[in-house]
PDB file of C-alpha atoms in Angstrom:
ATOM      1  CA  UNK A 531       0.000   0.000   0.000  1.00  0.00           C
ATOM      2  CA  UNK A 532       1.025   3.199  -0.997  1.00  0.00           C
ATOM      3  CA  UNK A 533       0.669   5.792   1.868  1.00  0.00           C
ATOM      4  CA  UNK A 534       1.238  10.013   0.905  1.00  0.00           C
ATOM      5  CA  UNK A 535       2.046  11.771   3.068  1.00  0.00           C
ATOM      6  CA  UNK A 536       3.488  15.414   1.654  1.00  0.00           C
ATOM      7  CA  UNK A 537       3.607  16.792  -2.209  1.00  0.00           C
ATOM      8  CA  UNK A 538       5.682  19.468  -2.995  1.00  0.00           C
ATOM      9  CA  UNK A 539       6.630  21.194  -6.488  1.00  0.00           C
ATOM     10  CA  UNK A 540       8.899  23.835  -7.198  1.00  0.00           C
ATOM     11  CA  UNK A 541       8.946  25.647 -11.077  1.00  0.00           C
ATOM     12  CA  UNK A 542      11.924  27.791 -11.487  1.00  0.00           C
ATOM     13  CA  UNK A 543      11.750  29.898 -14.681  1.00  0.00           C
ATOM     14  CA  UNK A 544      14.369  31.366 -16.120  1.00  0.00           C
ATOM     15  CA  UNK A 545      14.329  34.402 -15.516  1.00  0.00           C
ATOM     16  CA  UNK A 546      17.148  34.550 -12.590  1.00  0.00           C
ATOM     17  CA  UNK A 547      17.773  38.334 -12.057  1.00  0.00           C
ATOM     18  CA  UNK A 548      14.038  38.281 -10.682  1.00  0.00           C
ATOM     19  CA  UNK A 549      13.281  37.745  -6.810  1.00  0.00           C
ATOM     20  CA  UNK A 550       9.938  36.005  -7.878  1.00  0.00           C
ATOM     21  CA  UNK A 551      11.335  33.396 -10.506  1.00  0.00           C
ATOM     22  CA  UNK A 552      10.272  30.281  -8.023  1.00  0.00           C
ATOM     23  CA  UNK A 553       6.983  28.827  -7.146  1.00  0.00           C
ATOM     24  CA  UNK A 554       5.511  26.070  -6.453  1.00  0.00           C
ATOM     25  CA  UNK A 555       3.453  24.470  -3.332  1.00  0.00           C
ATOM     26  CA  UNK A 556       4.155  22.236  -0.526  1.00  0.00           C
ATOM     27  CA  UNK A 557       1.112  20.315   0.348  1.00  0.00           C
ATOM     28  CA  UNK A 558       0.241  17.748   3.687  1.00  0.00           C
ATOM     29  CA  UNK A 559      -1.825  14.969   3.560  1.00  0.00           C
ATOM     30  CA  UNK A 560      -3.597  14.085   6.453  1.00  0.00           C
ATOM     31  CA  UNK A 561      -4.291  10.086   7.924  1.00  0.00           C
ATOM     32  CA  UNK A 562      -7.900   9.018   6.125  1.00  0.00           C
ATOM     33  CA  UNK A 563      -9.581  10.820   3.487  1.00  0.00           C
ATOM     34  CA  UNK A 564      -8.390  14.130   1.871  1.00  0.00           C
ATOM     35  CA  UNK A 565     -10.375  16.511  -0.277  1.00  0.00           C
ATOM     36  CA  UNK A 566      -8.790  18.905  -2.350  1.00  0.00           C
ATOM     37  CA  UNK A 567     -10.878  21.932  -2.558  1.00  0.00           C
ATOM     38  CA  UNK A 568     -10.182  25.497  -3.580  1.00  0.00           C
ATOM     39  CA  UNK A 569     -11.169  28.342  -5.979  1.00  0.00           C
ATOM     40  CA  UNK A 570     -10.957  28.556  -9.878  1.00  0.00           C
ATOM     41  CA  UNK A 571      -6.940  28.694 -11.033  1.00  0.00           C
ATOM     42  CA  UNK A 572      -5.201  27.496  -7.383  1.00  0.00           C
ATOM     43  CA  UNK A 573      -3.435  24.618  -8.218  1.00  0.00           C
ATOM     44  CA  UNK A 574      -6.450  21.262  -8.231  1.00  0.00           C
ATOM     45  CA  UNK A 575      -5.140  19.755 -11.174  1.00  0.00           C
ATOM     46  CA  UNK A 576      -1.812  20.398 -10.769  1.00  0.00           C
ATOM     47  CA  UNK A 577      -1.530  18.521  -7.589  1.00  0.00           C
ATOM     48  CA  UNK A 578      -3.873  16.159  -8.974  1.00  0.00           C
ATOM     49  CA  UNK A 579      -1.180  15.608 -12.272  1.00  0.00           C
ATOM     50  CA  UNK A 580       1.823  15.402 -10.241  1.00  0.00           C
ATOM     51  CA  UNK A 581       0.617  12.683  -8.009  1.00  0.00           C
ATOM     52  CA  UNK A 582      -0.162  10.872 -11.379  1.00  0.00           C
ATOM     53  CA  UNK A 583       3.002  11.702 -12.582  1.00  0.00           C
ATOM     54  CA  UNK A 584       4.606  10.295  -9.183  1.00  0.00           C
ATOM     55  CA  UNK A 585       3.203   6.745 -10.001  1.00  0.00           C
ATOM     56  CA  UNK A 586       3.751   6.639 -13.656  1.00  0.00           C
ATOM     57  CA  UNK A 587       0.757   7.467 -14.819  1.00  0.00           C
ATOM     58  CA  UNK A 588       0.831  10.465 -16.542  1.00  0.00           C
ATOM     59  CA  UNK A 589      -0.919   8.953 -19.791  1.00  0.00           C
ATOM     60  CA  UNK A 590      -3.837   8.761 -18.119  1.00  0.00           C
ATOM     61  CA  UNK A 591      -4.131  12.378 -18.604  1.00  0.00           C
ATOM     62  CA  UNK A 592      -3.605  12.173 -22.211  1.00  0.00           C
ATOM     63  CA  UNK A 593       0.138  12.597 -22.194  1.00  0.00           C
ATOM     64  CA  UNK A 594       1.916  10.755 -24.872  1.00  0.00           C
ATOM     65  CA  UNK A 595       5.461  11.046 -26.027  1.00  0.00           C
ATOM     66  CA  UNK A 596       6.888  14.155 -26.090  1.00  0.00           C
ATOM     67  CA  UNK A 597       3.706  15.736 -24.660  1.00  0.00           C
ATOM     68  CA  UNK A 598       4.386  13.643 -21.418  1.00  0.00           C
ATOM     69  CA  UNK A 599       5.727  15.557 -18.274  1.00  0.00           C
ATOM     70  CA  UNK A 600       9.789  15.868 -18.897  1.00  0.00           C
ATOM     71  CA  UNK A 601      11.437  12.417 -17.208  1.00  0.00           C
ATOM     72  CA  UNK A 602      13.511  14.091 -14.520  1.00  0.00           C
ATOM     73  CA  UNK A 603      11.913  12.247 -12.097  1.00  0.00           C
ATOM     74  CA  UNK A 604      14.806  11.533  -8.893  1.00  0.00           C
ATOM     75  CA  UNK A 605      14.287   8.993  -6.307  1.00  0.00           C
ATOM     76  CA  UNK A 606      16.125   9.012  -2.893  1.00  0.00           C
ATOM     77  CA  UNK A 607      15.685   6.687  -0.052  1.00  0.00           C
ATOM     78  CA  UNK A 608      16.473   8.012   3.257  1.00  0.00           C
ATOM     79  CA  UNK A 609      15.406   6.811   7.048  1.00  0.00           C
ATOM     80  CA  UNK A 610      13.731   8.690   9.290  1.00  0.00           C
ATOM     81  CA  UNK A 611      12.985   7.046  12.919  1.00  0.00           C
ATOM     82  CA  UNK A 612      13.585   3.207  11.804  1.00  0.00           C
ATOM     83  CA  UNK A 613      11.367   3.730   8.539  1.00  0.00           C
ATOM     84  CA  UNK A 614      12.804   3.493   4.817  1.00  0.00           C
ATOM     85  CA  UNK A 615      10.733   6.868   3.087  1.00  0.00           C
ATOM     86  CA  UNK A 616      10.603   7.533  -0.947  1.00  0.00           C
ATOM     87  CA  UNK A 617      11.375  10.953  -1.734  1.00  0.00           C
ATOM     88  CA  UNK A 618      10.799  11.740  -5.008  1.00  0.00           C
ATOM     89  CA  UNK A 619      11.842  15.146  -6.470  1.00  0.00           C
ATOM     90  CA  UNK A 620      10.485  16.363  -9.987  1.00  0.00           C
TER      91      UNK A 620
END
């Protein structure tokens, strides 16, 4: 069973000389069931496609080829308090 527990994405454009060139969100899940509810344009689907994304599923939202989120998917094992944990950076 697959248990998350925190999703976070950062976008860095390239603009560099700007302050404001990062973004991104760091979202919690909580134990049980988790709704994700908000206004128009604050970030549903995106969280939504990158936990597809996280299990290899990204052509279940239509992505094929090179319309498919980029590969740079990283995966680092680490232990925290006895337990083995997946981080996965993107």
């Amino acid at each position: 069973m697959l248990i998350l527990k925190r999703l976070r994405l950062e976008i860095i454009t390239s603009d560099q000389d700007s302050d404001d060139n990062i973004y991104g969100f760091d979202f919690s899940f909580k134990e049980g069931l988790n709704i994700i509810a908000g206004q128009n344009s604050r970030g549903k689907t995106t969280i939504n496609s990158c936990i597809y994304y996280a299990l290899g599923m990204e052509e279940l939202l239509g992505a094929q080829n090179d319309k498919a989120l980029d590969k740079s998917l990283k995966e680092n094992f680490t232990t925290i308090n006895g337990k083995n944990i997946l981080i996965m950076i993107f």
